[in-house]
Short mmCIF file of C-alpha atoms in Angstrom, two decimals:
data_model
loop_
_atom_site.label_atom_id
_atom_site.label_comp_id
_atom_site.label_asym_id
_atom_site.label_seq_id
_atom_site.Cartn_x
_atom_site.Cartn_y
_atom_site.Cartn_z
CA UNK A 1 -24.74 16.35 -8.55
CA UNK A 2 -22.43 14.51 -10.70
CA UNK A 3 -23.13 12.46 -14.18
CA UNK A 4 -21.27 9.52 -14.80
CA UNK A 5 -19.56 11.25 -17.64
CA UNK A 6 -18.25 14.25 -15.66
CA UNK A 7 -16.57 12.24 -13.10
CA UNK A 8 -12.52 13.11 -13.32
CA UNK A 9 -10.44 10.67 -15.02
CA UNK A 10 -7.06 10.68 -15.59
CA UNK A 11 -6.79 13.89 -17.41
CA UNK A 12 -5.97 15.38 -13.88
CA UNK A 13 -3.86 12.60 -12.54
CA UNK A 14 -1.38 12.85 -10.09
CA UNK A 15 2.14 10.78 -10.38
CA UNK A 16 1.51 7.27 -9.81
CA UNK A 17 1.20 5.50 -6.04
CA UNK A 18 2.30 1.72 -6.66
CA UNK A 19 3.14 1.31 -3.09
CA UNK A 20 -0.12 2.66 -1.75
CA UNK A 21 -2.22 0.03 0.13
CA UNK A 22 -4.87 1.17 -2.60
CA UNK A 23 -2.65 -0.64 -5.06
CA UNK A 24 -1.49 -3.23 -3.42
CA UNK A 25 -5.39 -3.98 -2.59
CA UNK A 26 -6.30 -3.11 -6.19
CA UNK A 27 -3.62 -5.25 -7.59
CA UNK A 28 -4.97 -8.30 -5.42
CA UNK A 29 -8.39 -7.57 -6.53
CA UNK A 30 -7.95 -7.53 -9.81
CA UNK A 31 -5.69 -10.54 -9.41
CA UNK A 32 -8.37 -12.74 -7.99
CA UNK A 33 -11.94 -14.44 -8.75
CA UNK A 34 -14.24 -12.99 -7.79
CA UNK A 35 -13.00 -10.01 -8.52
CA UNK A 36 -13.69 -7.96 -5.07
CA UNK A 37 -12.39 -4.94 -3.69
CA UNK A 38 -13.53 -3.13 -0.17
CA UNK A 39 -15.55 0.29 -0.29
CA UNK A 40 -13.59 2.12 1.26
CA UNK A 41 -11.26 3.28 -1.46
CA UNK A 42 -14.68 5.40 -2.72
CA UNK A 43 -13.92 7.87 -0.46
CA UNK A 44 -11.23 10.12 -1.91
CA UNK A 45 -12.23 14.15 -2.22
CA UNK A 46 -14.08 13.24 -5.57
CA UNK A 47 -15.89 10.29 -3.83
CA UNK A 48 -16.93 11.54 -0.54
CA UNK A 49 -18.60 14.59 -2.67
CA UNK A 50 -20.08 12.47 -4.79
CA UNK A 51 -21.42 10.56 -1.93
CA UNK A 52 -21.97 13.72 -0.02
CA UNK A 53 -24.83 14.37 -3.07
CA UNK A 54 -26.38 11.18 -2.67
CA UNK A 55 -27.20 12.13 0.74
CA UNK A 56 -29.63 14.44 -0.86
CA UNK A 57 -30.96 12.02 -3.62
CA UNK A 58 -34.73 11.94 -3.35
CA UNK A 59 -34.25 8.14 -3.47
CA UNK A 60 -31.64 7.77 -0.55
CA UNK A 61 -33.55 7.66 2.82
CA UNK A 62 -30.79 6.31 4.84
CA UNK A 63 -28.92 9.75 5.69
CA UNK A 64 -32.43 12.03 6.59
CA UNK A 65 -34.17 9.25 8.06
CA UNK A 66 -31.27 8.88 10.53
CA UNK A 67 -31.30 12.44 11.54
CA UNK A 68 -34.74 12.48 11.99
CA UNK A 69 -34.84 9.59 14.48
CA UNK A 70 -31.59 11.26 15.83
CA UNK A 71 -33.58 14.65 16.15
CA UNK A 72 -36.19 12.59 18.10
CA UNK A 73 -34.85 10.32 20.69
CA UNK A 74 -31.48 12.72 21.52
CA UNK A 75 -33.10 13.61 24.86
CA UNK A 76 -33.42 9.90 25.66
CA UNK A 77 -29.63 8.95 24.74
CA UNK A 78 -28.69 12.04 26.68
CA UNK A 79 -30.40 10.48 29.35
CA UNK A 80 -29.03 7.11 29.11
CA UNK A 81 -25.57 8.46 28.63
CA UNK A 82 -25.30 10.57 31.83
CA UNK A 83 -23.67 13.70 31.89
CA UNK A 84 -19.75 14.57 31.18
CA UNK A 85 -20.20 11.36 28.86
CA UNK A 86 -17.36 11.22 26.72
CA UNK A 87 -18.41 10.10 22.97
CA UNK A 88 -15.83 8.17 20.25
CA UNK A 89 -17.44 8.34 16.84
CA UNK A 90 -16.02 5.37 15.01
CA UNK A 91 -15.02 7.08 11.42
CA UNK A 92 -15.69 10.96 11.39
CA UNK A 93 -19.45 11.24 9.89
CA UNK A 94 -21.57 13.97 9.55
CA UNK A 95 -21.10 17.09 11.68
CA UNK A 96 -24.83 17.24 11.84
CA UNK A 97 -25.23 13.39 13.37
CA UNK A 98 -22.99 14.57 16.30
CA UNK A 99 -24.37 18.23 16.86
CA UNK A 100 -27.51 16.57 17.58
CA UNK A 101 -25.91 14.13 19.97
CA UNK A 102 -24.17 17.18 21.68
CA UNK A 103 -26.78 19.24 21.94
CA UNK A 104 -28.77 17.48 23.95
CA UNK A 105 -26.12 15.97 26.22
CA UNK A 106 -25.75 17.39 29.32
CA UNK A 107 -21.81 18.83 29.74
CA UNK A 108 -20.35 16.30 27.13
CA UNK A 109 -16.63 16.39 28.35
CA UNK A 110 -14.42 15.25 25.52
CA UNK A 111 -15.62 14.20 21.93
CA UNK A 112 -13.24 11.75 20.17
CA UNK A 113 -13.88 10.86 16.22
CA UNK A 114 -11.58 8.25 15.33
CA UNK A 115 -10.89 7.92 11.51
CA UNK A 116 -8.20 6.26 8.83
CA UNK A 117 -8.08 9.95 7.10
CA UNK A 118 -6.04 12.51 9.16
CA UNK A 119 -7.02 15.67 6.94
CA UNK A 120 -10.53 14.73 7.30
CA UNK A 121 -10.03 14.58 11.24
CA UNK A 122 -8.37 17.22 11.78
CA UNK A 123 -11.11 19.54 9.44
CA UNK A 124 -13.93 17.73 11.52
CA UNK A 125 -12.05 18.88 14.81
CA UNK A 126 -11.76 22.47 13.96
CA UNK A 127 -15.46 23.12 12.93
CA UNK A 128 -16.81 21.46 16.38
CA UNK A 129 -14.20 23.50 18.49
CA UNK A 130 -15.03 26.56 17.03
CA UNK A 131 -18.70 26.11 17.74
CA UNK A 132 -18.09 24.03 20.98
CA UNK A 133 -15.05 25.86 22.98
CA UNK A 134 -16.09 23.76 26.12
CA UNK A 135 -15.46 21.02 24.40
CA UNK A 136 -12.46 18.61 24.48
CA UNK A 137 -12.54 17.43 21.00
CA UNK A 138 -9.51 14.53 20.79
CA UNK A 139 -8.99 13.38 17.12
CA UNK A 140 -7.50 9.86 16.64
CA UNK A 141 -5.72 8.94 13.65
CA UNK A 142 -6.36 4.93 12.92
CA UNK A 143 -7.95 2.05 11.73
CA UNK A 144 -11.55 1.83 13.99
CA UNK A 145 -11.88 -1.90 12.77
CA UNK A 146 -9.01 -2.68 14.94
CA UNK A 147 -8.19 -1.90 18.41
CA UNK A 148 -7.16 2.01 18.72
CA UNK A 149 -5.39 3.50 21.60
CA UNK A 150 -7.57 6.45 22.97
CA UNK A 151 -6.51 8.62 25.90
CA UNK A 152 -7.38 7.89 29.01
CA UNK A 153 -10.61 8.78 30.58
CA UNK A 154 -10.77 12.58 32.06
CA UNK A 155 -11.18 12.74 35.68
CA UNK A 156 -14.16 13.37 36.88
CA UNK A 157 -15.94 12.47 33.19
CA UNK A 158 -18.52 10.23 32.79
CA UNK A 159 -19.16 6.51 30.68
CA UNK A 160 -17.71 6.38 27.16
CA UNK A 161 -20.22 6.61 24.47
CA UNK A 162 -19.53 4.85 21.42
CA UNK A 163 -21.58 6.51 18.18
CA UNK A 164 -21.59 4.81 14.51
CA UNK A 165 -24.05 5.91 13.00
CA UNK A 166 -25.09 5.72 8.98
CA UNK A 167 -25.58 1.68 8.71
CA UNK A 168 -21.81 1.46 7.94
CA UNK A 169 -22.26 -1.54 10.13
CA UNK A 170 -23.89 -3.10 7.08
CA UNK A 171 -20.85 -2.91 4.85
CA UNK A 172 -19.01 -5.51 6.64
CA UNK A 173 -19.41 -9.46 6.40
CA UNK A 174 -21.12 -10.68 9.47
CA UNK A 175 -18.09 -11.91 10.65
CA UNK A 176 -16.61 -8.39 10.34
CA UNK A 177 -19.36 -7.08 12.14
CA UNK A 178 -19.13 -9.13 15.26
CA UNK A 179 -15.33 -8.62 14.84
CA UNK A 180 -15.53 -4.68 15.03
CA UNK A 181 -18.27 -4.88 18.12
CA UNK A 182 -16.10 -6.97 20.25
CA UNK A 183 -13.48 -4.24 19.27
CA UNK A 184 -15.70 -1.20 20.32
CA UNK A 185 -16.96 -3.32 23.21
CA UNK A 186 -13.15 -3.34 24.71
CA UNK A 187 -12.58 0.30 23.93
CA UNK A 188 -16.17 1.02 25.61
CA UNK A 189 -16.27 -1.03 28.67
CA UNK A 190 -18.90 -0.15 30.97
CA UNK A 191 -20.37 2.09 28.50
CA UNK A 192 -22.43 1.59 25.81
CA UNK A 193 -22.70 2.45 21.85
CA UNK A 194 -25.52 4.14 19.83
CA UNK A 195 -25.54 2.43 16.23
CA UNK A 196 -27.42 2.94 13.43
CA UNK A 197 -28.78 -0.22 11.17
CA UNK A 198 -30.81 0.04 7.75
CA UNK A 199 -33.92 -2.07 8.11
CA UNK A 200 -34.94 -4.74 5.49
CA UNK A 201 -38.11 -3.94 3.51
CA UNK A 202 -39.67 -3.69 0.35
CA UNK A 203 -36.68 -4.07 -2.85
CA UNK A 204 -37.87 -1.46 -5.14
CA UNK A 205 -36.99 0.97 -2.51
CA UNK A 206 -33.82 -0.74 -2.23
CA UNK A 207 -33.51 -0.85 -5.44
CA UNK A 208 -34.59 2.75 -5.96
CA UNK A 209 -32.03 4.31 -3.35
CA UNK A 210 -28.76 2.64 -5.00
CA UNK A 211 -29.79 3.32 -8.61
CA UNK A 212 -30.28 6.62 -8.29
CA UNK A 213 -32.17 8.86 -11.51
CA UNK A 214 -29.61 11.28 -11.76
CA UNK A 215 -26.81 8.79 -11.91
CA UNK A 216 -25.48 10.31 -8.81
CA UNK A 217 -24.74 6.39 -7.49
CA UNK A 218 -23.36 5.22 -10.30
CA UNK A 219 -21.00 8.29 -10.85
CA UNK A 220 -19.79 7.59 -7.24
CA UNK A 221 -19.33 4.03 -8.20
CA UNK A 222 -17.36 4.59 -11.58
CA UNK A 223 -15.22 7.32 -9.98
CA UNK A 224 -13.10 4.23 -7.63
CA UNK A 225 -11.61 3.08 -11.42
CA UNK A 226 -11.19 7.13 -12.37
CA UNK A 227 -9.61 7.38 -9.01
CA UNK A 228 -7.73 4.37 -9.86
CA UNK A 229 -6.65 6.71 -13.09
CA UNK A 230 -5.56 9.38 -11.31
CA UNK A 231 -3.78 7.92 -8.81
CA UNK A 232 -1.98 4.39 -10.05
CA UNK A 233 -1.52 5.09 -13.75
CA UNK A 234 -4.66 2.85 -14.64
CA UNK A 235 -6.70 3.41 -18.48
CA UNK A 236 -9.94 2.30 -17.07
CA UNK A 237 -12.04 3.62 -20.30
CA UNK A 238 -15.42 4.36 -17.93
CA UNK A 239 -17.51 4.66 -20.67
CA UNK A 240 -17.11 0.92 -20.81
CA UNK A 241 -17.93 -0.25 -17.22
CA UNK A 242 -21.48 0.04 -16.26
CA UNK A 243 -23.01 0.61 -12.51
CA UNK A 244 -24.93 -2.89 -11.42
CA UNK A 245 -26.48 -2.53 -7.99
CA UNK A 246 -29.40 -5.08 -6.90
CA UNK A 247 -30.82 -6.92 -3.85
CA UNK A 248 -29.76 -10.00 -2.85
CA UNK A 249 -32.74 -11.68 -0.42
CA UNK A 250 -31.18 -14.71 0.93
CA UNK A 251 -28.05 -12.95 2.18
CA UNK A 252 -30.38 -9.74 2.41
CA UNK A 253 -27.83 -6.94 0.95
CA UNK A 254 -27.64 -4.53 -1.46
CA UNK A 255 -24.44 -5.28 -3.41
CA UNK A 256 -22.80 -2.72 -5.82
CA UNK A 257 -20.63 -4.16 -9.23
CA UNK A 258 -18.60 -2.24 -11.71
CA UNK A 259 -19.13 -4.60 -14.94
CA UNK A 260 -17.31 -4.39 -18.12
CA UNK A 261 -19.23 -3.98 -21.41
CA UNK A 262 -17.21 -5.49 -23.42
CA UNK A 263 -13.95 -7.38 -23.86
CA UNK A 264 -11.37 -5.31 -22.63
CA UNK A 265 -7.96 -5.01 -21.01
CA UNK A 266 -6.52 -3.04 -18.25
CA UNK A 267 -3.28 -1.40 -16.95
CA UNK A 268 -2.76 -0.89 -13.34
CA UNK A 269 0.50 0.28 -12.02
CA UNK A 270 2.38 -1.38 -15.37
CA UNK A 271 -0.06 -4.98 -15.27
CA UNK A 272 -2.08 -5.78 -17.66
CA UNK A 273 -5.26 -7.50 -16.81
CA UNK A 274 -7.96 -9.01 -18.81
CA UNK A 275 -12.10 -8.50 -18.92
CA UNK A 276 -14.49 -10.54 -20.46
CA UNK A 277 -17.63 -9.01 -21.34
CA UNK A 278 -19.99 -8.79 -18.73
CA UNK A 279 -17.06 -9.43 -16.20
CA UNK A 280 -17.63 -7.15 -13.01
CA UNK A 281 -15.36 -5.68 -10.10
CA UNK A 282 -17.32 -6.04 -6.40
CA UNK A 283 -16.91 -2.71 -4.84
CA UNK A 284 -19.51 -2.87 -1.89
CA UNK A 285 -21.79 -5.21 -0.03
CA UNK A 286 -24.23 -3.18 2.17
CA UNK A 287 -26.40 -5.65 4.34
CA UNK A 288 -30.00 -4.69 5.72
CA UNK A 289 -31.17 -5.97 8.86
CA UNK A 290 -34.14 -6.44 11.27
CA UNK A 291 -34.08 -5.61 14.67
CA UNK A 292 -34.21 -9.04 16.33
CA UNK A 293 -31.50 -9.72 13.75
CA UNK A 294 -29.03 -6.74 14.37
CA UNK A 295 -29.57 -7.30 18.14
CA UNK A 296 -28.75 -10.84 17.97
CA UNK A 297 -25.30 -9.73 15.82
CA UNK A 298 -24.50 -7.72 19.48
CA UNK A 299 -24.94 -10.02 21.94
CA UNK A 300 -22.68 -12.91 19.59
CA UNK A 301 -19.95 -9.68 20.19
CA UNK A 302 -20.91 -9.38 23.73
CA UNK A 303 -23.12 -6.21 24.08
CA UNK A 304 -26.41 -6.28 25.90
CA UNK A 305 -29.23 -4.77 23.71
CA UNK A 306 -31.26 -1.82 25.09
CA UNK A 307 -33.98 0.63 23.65
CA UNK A 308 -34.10 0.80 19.42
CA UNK A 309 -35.36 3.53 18.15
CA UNK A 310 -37.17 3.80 14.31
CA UNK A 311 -39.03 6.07 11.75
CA UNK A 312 -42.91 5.36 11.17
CA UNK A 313 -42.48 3.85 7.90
CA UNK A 314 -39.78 0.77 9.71
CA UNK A 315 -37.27 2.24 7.24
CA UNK A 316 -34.11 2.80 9.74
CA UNK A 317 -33.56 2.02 13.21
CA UNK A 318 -30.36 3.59 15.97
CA UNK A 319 -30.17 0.93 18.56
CA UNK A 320 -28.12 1.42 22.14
CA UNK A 321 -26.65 -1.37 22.83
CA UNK A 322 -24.65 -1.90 26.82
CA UNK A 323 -21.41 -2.59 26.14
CA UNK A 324 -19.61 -5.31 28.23
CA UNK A 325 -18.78 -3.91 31.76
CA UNK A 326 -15.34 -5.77 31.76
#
């Protein structure tokens, strides 16, 4: 675990990147009201370790609750999937989430995680062919919000098995949902896709699970500007930006802010921009759902909804969901 005031700054930084998409994309954010900029740019090395200890937070149920409904109903899926099913993972998760998947599957014939970071693919690969030689494991380098190109089916294999698990669903805008299940709809036709939604329910845990006691959240929050340090030339000071993460009912999300603490201005790849106190950067949205609600979201994008599957406290659900036969 990580404090806020050990995350790395720019003491270690690297040369500059002002023609990264991070930059351009910081650049715009900071350029724009709201200030709002998309979650995934938490996930450099320092970021995904950081988040990599929140998975063990006391506070954050998402990650074990998962497994343990994963641990549960893997016999069923296995069953529903048929054997020589051939899985895509949209963005390479946990080893564990798709161990458990494989395990129980009966001859899976070619496992395909498809993720924006090749080193993390290509790490991902070599751990699951060591410990599954059988196993065709096909990484694919690209963007899993838009349509990917995947190899074609192996003859003789079964349906395509879509898996995305973790409630990443709920960092996208409904409209982005529905956009990226009509895109894993096409790439699954005639199969289906196992998904993993965080249920709505009582706020303080909410609350609880995203404002961690250790800091461990808002360390992984502050390191996107020390990140921003390292790698554009920024002077974030992150002593001055504080982690604001809350609730929001009617739109039923969790939503994350980086706000300043004071007057203050900022230099990102040579711009200078200003923050009034109190001012704050939007670096995630994660939306909750219910079941009727999530299932609803799947049939706008064209899936038809099958068995859902969910802990005994209603905290988490993994839904399969048919996708569209043509």
């Amino acid at each position: 675990m990580m404090s806020p005031s050990l995350v790395p700054g720019s003491a270690d930084a690297a040369a500059p990147r002002a023609g990264s998409e991070f930059a351009a994309d910081m650049l715009k954010a900071l350029d724009t009201r709201p200030r709002s900029i998309s979650p995934k740019y938490f996930y450099d090395s320092a970021g995904s370790q950081l988040f990599d200890a929140i998975c063990e937070l006391p506070e954050y149920y998402p990650t074990r609750t998962e497994i343990g409904i994963l641990t549960q109903c893997a016999g069923e899926v296995a069953q529903l999937a048929g054997p020589r099913a051939e899985i895509v993972e949209f963005g390479a998760g946990s080893l564990l989430k798709i161990r458990l998947l494989l395990d129980a599957m009966k001859e899976p014939a070619r496992y395909m995680p498809v993720d924006i970071s090749g080193d993390h693919l290509a790490g991902s690969a070599a751990a699951l062919r060591r410990d599954y030689p059988g196993l065709d494991v096909h990484p694919v380098v690209g963007d899993y919000t838009q349509r990917v190109l995947l190899p074609v089916p192996r003859a003789g294999g079964g349906r395509r098995i879509g898996f995305f698990p973790g409630s990443t669903i709920g960092n996208f805008t409904p409209r982005e949902a529905v956009h990226f299940l009509e895109v894993a709809g096409q790439v699954l036709r005639g199969g289906a896709l196992l998904l993993g939604a965080d249920l709505v329910k009582d706020p303080a845990v909410l609350h609880a699970a995203y404002n961690d006691s250790a800091g461990v959240t808002a360390a992984f929050n502050l390191n996107l500007l020390a990140r921003a340090n390292r790698e554009l030339g920024a002077d974030f000071a992150l002593d001055q930006w504080a982690h604001y993460a809350f609730y929001e009912p009617r739109q039923q999300r969790i939503e994350m802010h980086l706000v300043s603490r004071r007057a203050q201005q900022v230099t990102v790849c040579g711009q200078r921009f200003d923050f009034a106190e109190g001012e704050a950067l939007h670096t995630e949205n994660s939306y909750k759902f219910t079941i009727e609600g999530l299932r609803a979201l799947a049939m706008e994008a064209g899936f038809r909804p099958g068995p859902v599957w969910c802990d005994a406290r209603q905290l988490f659900s993994v839904h399969w969901l048919y996708a569209p036969e043509s």
